[in-house]
Short mmCIF file of C-alpha atoms and ligand atoms in Angstrom, two decimals:
data_model
loop_
_atom_site.label_atom_id
_atom_site.label_comp_id
_atom_site.label_asym_id
_atom_site.label_seq_id
_atom_site.Cartn_x
_atom_site.Cartn_y
_atom_site.Cartn_z
CA MET A 1 -5.74 32.34 82.54
CA LYS A 2 -4.61 30.46 85.63
CA LYS A 3 -7.11 27.73 86.27
CA ILE A 4 -9.37 25.68 83.99
CA ALA A 5 -11.85 22.86 84.53
CA VAL A 6 -12.83 19.96 82.31
CA PHE A 7 -16.05 17.94 82.30
CA THR A 8 -17.94 15.35 80.25
CA SER A 9 -21.63 15.76 79.55
CA GLY A 10 -24.49 13.99 77.73
CA GLY A 11 -23.98 10.39 76.64
CA ASP A 12 -20.62 8.77 77.29
CA ALA A 13 -18.38 7.98 74.33
CA PRO A 14 -15.14 6.00 74.01
CA GLY A 15 -12.22 8.43 73.88
CA MET A 16 -13.58 10.85 76.48
CA ASN A 17 -10.88 9.68 78.89
CA ALA A 18 -8.15 10.20 76.32
CA CYS A 19 -9.51 13.72 75.88
CA ILE A 20 -9.56 14.44 79.63
CA ARG A 21 -5.97 13.20 79.85
CA SER A 22 -4.93 15.49 77.02
CA VAL A 23 -6.61 18.55 78.57
CA VAL A 24 -5.04 17.87 81.97
CA ARG A 25 -1.53 17.23 80.72
CA THR A 26 -1.54 20.12 78.25
CA GLY A 27 -2.94 22.47 80.88
CA ILE A 28 -0.31 21.49 83.42
CA TYR A 29 2.44 21.74 80.81
CA GLU A 30 1.27 25.29 80.08
CA GLY A 31 1.42 26.19 83.78
CA LEU A 32 -2.32 26.05 84.49
CA GLU A 33 -4.13 24.47 87.40
CA VAL A 34 -6.68 21.94 86.17
CA GLU A 35 -9.78 20.68 87.95
CA GLY A 36 -12.26 18.02 86.89
CA ILE A 37 -16.00 18.38 87.37
CA ARG A 38 -17.88 15.16 88.17
CA ARG A 39 -21.18 14.35 86.40
CA GLY A 40 -21.12 17.29 83.98
CA TYR A 41 -23.40 20.23 84.69
CA GLN A 42 -24.85 18.44 87.72
CA GLY A 43 -21.43 18.48 89.40
CA MET A 44 -21.00 22.14 88.44
CA ILE A 45 -24.20 22.94 90.36
CA ASP A 46 -23.39 20.57 93.25
CA ASN A 47 -19.84 21.94 93.57
CA ASP A 48 -18.41 18.48 92.87
CA PHE A 49 -14.90 19.35 91.66
CA LEU A 50 -11.58 17.55 92.04
CA PRO A 51 -8.03 18.70 91.41
CA LEU A 52 -6.32 16.82 88.58
CA GLU A 53 -2.60 16.20 88.33
CA ARG A 54 -0.54 14.52 85.64
CA ARG A 55 -0.74 11.25 87.58
CA SER A 56 -4.54 11.55 88.03
CA VAL A 57 -4.93 10.75 84.35
CA ALA A 58 -2.32 7.99 84.10
CA ASN A 59 -3.50 4.70 82.65
CA ILE A 60 -6.84 5.98 81.37
CA ILE A 61 -6.17 6.52 77.67
CA GLN A 62 -7.33 2.98 76.90
CA LEU A 63 -10.52 3.14 78.98
CA GLY A 64 -14.04 3.58 77.60
CA GLY A 65 -16.63 5.63 79.48
CA THR A 66 -15.48 8.66 81.43
CA ILE A 67 -13.61 8.77 84.74
CA LEU A 68 -15.37 12.07 85.48
CA LYS A 69 -18.78 10.42 84.98
CA THR A 70 -21.47 12.12 82.97
CA ALA A 71 -25.07 13.07 83.57
CA ARG A 72 -28.08 14.75 82.09
CA CYS A 73 -28.92 17.72 84.33
CA LEU A 74 -32.35 19.35 84.20
CA ASP A 75 -31.41 22.06 86.75
CA PHE A 76 -28.86 23.46 84.32
CA MET A 77 -31.68 24.16 81.86
CA THR A 78 -32.94 26.86 84.27
CA PRO A 79 -31.34 30.31 84.79
CA GLU A 80 -31.22 29.60 88.55
CA GLY A 81 -29.28 26.37 87.99
CA ARG A 82 -26.80 28.13 85.72
CA GLN A 83 -26.43 30.95 88.27
CA LYS A 84 -25.49 28.40 90.92
CA ALA A 85 -23.01 26.74 88.56
CA ALA A 86 -21.45 30.13 87.69
CA ASP A 87 -21.19 31.05 91.40
CA ASN A 88 -19.36 27.79 92.09
CA LEU A 89 -16.98 28.33 89.19
CA ARG A 90 -16.24 31.90 90.34
CA SER A 91 -15.70 30.87 93.95
CA ARG A 92 -13.12 28.36 92.75
CA ASN A 93 -11.43 30.97 90.48
CA ILE A 94 -12.00 28.91 87.35
CA ASP A 95 -11.19 31.05 84.32
CA GLY A 96 -12.24 28.69 81.54
CA LEU A 97 -13.92 25.37 80.80
CA VAL A 98 -13.47 22.47 78.42
CA CYS A 99 -16.78 20.72 77.79
CA ILE A 100 -16.71 17.29 76.13
CA GLY A 101 -20.20 16.41 74.93
CA GLY A 102 -22.85 16.84 72.27
CA ASN A 103 -25.28 19.45 71.04
CA GLY A 104 -27.17 19.78 74.33
CA SER A 105 -23.92 20.28 76.23
CA TYR A 106 -22.87 22.91 73.70
CA THR A 107 -26.19 24.72 74.23
CA GLY A 108 -25.63 24.75 78.00
CA ALA A 109 -22.10 26.11 77.54
CA LEU A 110 -23.32 28.85 75.20
CA LYS A 111 -25.90 29.97 77.76
CA LEU A 112 -23.30 29.94 80.53
CA TYR A 113 -21.15 32.23 78.42
CA GLU A 114 -23.99 34.56 77.38
CA GLU A 115 -25.37 34.90 80.92
CA HIS A 116 -22.19 34.77 83.00
CA GLY A 117 -19.27 35.36 80.60
CA ILE A 118 -17.57 32.07 81.43
CA PRO A 119 -15.41 31.01 78.46
CA THR A 120 -15.88 27.44 77.26
CA ILE A 121 -14.37 25.40 74.47
CA GLY A 122 -16.64 22.54 73.39
CA LEU A 123 -15.26 19.26 72.08
CA PRO A 124 -17.41 16.78 70.15
CA GLY A 125 -17.87 13.68 72.30
CA THR A 126 -20.59 11.44 70.90
CA ILE A 127 -20.62 8.15 69.01
CA ASP A 128 -23.22 9.47 66.54
CA ASN A 129 -20.88 11.72 64.51
CA ASP A 130 -23.81 14.10 64.00
CA LEU A 131 -22.11 17.32 65.13
CA TYR A 132 -21.41 20.16 62.75
CA GLY A 133 -17.84 21.51 62.62
CA THR A 134 -15.89 18.27 62.62
CA ASP A 135 -15.39 15.41 60.20
CA TYR A 136 -15.50 12.93 63.08
CA THR A 137 -16.64 13.01 66.68
CA ILE A 138 -14.82 11.34 69.56
CA GLY A 139 -16.22 7.80 69.95
CA PHE A 140 -17.59 7.32 66.44
CA ASP A 141 -14.70 5.23 65.15
CA THR A 142 -14.83 2.91 68.16
CA ALA A 143 -18.59 2.53 67.88
CA ILE A 144 -18.53 1.57 64.21
CA ASN A 145 -15.71 -0.89 64.81
CA THR A 146 -17.67 -2.50 67.65
CA ALA A 147 -20.75 -2.77 65.45
CA VAL A 148 -18.79 -4.22 62.53
CA GLN A 149 -17.27 -6.87 64.77
CA ALA A 150 -20.79 -7.80 65.88
CA ILE A 151 -21.99 -7.98 62.28
CA ASP A 152 -19.11 -10.24 61.29
CA LYS A 153 -20.28 -12.63 64.02
CA ILE A 154 -23.94 -12.39 63.04
CA ARG A 155 -22.92 -13.12 59.45
CA ASP A 156 -21.63 -16.55 60.55
CA THR A 157 -25.08 -17.48 61.85
CA ALA A 158 -26.88 -15.85 58.93
CA ASP A 159 -24.77 -17.94 56.56
CA SER A 160 -25.04 -21.19 58.50
CA HIS A 161 -28.83 -20.98 58.81
CA ASP A 162 -29.64 -19.25 55.52
CA ARG A 163 -31.24 -16.33 57.34
CA VAL A 164 -31.79 -12.66 56.76
CA PHE A 165 -30.60 -10.55 59.69
CA LEU A 166 -31.86 -7.03 60.26
CA VAL A 167 -29.26 -5.39 62.48
CA GLU A 168 -30.20 -2.14 64.21
CA VAL A 169 -27.39 0.27 65.00
CA MET A 170 -27.37 3.53 66.96
CA GLY A 171 -27.11 7.06 65.58
CA ARG A 172 -30.31 8.73 66.77
CA ASP A 173 -31.80 10.64 63.85
CA ALA A 174 -28.62 10.48 61.77
CA GLY A 175 -27.29 7.68 59.58
CA PHE A 176 -23.53 8.15 60.00
CA ILE A 177 -23.17 4.95 62.02
CA GLY A 178 -25.60 3.09 59.76
CA ILE A 179 -23.90 3.93 56.47
CA SER A 180 -20.39 3.34 57.84
CA VAL A 181 -21.26 0.03 59.46
CA GLY A 182 -23.24 -1.06 56.41
CA ILE A 183 -20.35 -0.39 54.05
CA SER A 184 -17.65 -1.87 56.25
CA GLY A 185 -19.80 -4.86 57.24
CA GLY A 186 -20.54 -5.66 53.59
CA ALA A 187 -24.29 -5.36 54.20
CA GLU A 188 -26.69 -6.27 51.43
CA GLY A 189 -28.95 -3.38 52.42
CA ILE A 190 -28.67 -0.19 54.48
CA LEU A 191 -31.59 1.79 55.86
CA ILE A 192 -30.77 5.27 57.12
CA PRO A 193 -32.94 8.34 57.76
CA GLU A 194 -31.19 10.38 55.06
CA ASP A 195 -32.11 7.93 52.29
CA THR A 196 -35.81 8.14 51.49
CA HIS A 197 -35.54 5.45 48.81
CA ASP A 198 -33.87 2.82 50.94
CA MET A 199 -36.96 0.67 51.41
CA GLU A 200 -37.56 0.54 47.65
CA LYS A 201 -33.99 -0.70 47.31
CA ILE A 202 -34.64 -3.47 49.85
CA HIS A 203 -37.74 -4.59 47.97
CA ARG A 204 -35.86 -4.48 44.68
CA TYR A 205 -33.15 -6.58 46.26
CA PHE A 206 -35.48 -9.24 47.63
CA ASP A 207 -37.62 -9.26 44.50
CA ARG A 208 -34.70 -10.05 42.23
CA SER A 209 -34.80 -13.76 41.45
CA ASP A 210 -31.01 -14.13 41.48
CA ARG A 211 -30.86 -12.52 44.92
CA ARG A 212 -33.61 -14.72 46.30
CA SER A 213 -31.41 -17.69 45.60
CA LYS A 214 -28.68 -16.19 47.79
CA SER A 215 -28.97 -17.96 51.08
CA PHE A 216 -28.48 -15.08 53.53
CA SER A 217 -28.34 -11.32 53.87
CA ILE A 218 -27.39 -8.67 56.38
CA ILE A 219 -29.47 -5.48 56.37
CA VAL A 220 -28.17 -2.65 58.57
CA VAL A 221 -30.91 -0.41 59.93
CA ALA A 222 -30.18 2.93 61.61
CA GLU A 223 -32.29 3.44 64.73
CA GLY A 224 -33.63 6.72 63.32
CA ASP A 225 -34.80 5.24 60.04
CA GLN A 226 -38.40 5.94 59.06
CA GLU A 227 -39.34 2.25 59.09
CA GLY A 228 -39.73 2.28 62.88
CA GLY A 229 -37.03 -0.13 64.01
CA VAL A 230 -36.02 -3.67 63.17
CA LEU A 231 -38.83 -5.37 65.09
CA VAL A 232 -41.54 -3.63 63.06
CA LEU A 233 -39.55 -4.04 59.88
CA SER A 234 -38.94 -7.77 60.35
CA GLN A 235 -42.68 -8.27 60.80
CA LYS A 236 -43.45 -6.35 57.60
CA LEU A 237 -40.79 -8.15 55.57
CA SER A 238 -41.80 -11.56 56.93
CA GLU A 239 -45.38 -10.93 55.78
CA LYS A 240 -44.24 -9.88 52.32
CA TYR A 241 -41.61 -12.60 51.94
CA PRO A 242 -42.91 -15.57 53.93
CA ASP A 243 -40.27 -17.91 52.48
CA LEU A 244 -37.44 -15.92 54.07
CA ASP A 245 -36.23 -16.66 57.60
CA ILE A 246 -35.87 -13.12 58.96
CA ARG A 247 -34.38 -12.24 62.35
CA ALA A 248 -33.93 -8.90 64.07
CA THR A 249 -31.01 -7.90 66.30
CA ILE A 250 -30.61 -4.60 68.15
CA LEU A 251 -26.95 -4.00 68.95
CA GLY A 252 -27.81 -1.34 71.54
CA HIS A 253 -25.42 -0.06 74.16
CA ILE A 254 -22.48 -2.32 73.36
CA GLN A 255 -21.79 0.33 70.70
CA ARG A 256 -21.21 2.99 73.37
CA GLY A 257 -18.64 1.16 75.47
CA GLY A 258 -15.23 -0.41 75.12
CA SER A 259 -11.65 0.62 74.70
CA PRO A 260 -11.30 3.47 72.18
CA THR A 261 -9.63 2.77 68.84
CA ALA A 262 -6.30 4.40 68.03
CA ASN A 263 -8.13 6.88 65.76
CA ASP A 264 -10.42 7.97 68.59
CA ARG A 265 -7.49 8.30 71.00
CA ILE A 266 -5.59 10.46 68.51
CA LEU A 267 -8.65 12.62 67.73
CA ALA A 268 -9.38 13.07 71.44
CA SER A 269 -5.76 13.92 72.21
CA ARG A 270 -5.53 16.48 69.41
CA LEU A 271 -8.76 18.18 70.39
CA GLY A 272 -7.97 18.25 74.13
CA TYR A 273 -4.55 19.74 73.43
CA SER A 274 -6.01 22.38 71.08
CA ALA A 275 -8.83 23.26 73.49
CA VAL A 276 -6.37 24.31 76.19
CA HIS A 277 -4.45 26.45 73.72
CA ALA A 278 -7.70 28.00 72.47
CA LEU A 279 -8.58 29.05 76.04
CA ILE A 280 -5.09 30.44 76.62
CA GLN A 281 -5.38 32.42 73.37
CA GLY A 282 -8.57 34.00 74.67
CA HIS A 283 -11.24 32.15 72.68
CA LYS A 284 -14.43 32.14 74.67
CA SER A 285 -17.35 30.34 73.10
CA GLN A 286 -16.19 27.96 70.40
CA THR A 287 -16.22 24.30 69.49
CA LEU A 288 -13.24 22.54 68.02
CA GLY A 289 -13.24 19.79 65.45
CA ILE A 290 -10.96 18.29 62.84
CA VAL A 291 -11.79 19.12 59.23
CA ASN A 292 -9.49 17.88 56.45
CA ASP A 293 -6.93 16.93 59.10
CA LYS A 294 -6.75 20.46 60.52
CA VAL A 295 -8.16 21.70 63.80
CA LYS A 296 -11.09 23.97 63.02
CA MET A 297 -12.92 26.37 65.32
CA THR A 298 -16.67 26.88 65.01
CA PRO A 299 -18.74 29.20 67.22
CA PHE A 300 -21.18 27.34 69.48
CA ASP A 301 -24.15 28.99 67.86
CA GLU A 302 -23.16 27.74 64.42
CA ALA A 303 -22.22 24.24 65.61
CA ILE A 304 -25.54 23.89 67.44
CA HIS A 305 -27.77 25.04 64.60
CA LYS A 306 -26.08 23.85 61.44
CA HIS A 307 -26.82 20.42 60.09
CA LYS A 308 -24.00 18.08 59.18
CA PRO A 309 -24.98 16.27 55.99
CA ILE A 310 -24.09 12.71 55.19
CA ASN A 311 -21.87 12.20 52.16
CA SER A 312 -24.48 11.16 49.60
CA SER A 313 -21.90 9.52 47.33
CA LEU A 314 -21.48 6.89 50.06
CA ILE A 315 -25.15 5.95 49.71
CA ARG A 316 -24.77 5.41 45.97
CA MET A 317 -21.52 3.50 46.42
CA ALA A 318 -23.03 1.24 49.07
CA GLU A 319 -25.88 0.34 46.72
CA ILE A 320 -23.49 -0.58 43.92
CA LEU A 321 -21.18 -2.59 46.15
CA SER A 322 -24.00 -4.59 47.67
CA SER A 323 -25.68 -5.49 44.38
P1 ATP B 1 -25.45 13.37 73.45
O1 ATP B 1 -25.11 13.69 72.02
O2 ATP B 1 -24.72 12.23 73.97
O3 ATP B 1 -26.94 13.31 73.71
P2 ATP B 1 -25.65 15.98 74.53
O4 ATP B 1 -24.63 16.92 75.04
O5 ATP B 1 -26.46 16.43 73.34
O6 ATP B 1 -24.93 14.62 74.28
P3 ATP B 1 -27.93 16.30 76.27
O7 ATP B 1 -28.51 15.37 77.26
O8 ATP B 1 -28.82 16.83 75.21
O9 ATP B 1 -26.65 15.55 75.69
O10 ATP B 1 -27.32 17.57 77.05
C1 ATP B 1 -26.43 17.39 78.13
C2 ATP B 1 -26.75 18.39 79.18
O11 ATP B 1 -26.57 19.72 78.66
C3 ATP B 1 -28.19 18.38 79.67
O12 ATP B 1 -28.42 17.39 80.64
C4 ATP B 1 -28.33 19.78 80.26
O13 ATP B 1 -27.77 19.84 81.54
C5 ATP B 1 -27.47 20.60 79.29
N1 ATP B 1 -28.36 21.21 78.30
C6 ATP B 1 -28.93 20.61 77.22
N2 ATP B 1 -29.74 21.46 76.58
C7 ATP B 1 -29.71 22.62 77.25
C8 ATP B 1 -30.36 23.90 77.11
N3 ATP B 1 -31.20 24.13 76.12
N4 ATP B 1 -30.06 24.85 78.01
C9 ATP B 1 -29.20 24.64 79.02
N5 ATP B 1 -28.57 23.46 79.22
C10 ATP B 1 -28.82 22.47 78.36
#
């Protein structure tokens, strides 16, 4: 192995830059040449590569987003697109790839390996924490901290005006962000896709006479929850409880940006470092994650198809703590 390339793909996540830095500096330390690919698979097809040196990744560990940019690339979903990408990689003598992204990016990397034999190590870069094979994904910790800071601020207004705030957080069809933000934000209710009884709990909460006398509440709602989002939900709850002053807030993309937390920087650094060593050791089609504080390797196929469950004891605990 003489030359590797690193790219970011799918949605951006805080900590991707720390991960790029780690791949570049570990690669160079191990005597490899390292290139970056701009805009993920799109750049691979467009031959948009750049050489990376130690200094190229100076002063980026604290930056959100990704210096390599990211993109969603439809061409790569076709065999012709992947052929072009493979031709470009071969013409540049790239022996291995580090792909920082989510499930879709993993799927692309698996196909590139199966069709063209190009080894790739996938690293979990998404705020949603919904990837199998790792306890945490790069960007999750930053995202939940951003959301909790927002909730602390909303709580001031909720308290001052005696209002109920429904706060929608990201997470797609998974409730990792929702449950974590709900617990750490001290929410009175948490609605996540994995909990099919969560709406009953909300009604129980509002129906209890002692709770109705409490002046304000924060309800965290995961975007993938079955209730259809905070706007629909606030309408329904307002009709059922006309005496409550209910407001809806969608936190949206502020959760995706910002300087990564120390935890995300450490996670990204560990995974980037291990990815380079995995390529050097000859691993070809694997993802890396951290499980019980140890780096764990999972084949792409398994990481793509296995479901990562939410810790159900957290759901029970959250209910008890909020009552
Ligand atoms: P995020 O979790 O942020 O959505 P992701 O990696 O899942 O990240 P996607 O948009 O699903 O994001 O995938 C990123 C890119 O991976 C796609 O734009 C496409 O180029 C490639 N890709 C996704 N699915 C496939 C597939 N089935 N075959 C080939 N390439 C794919």
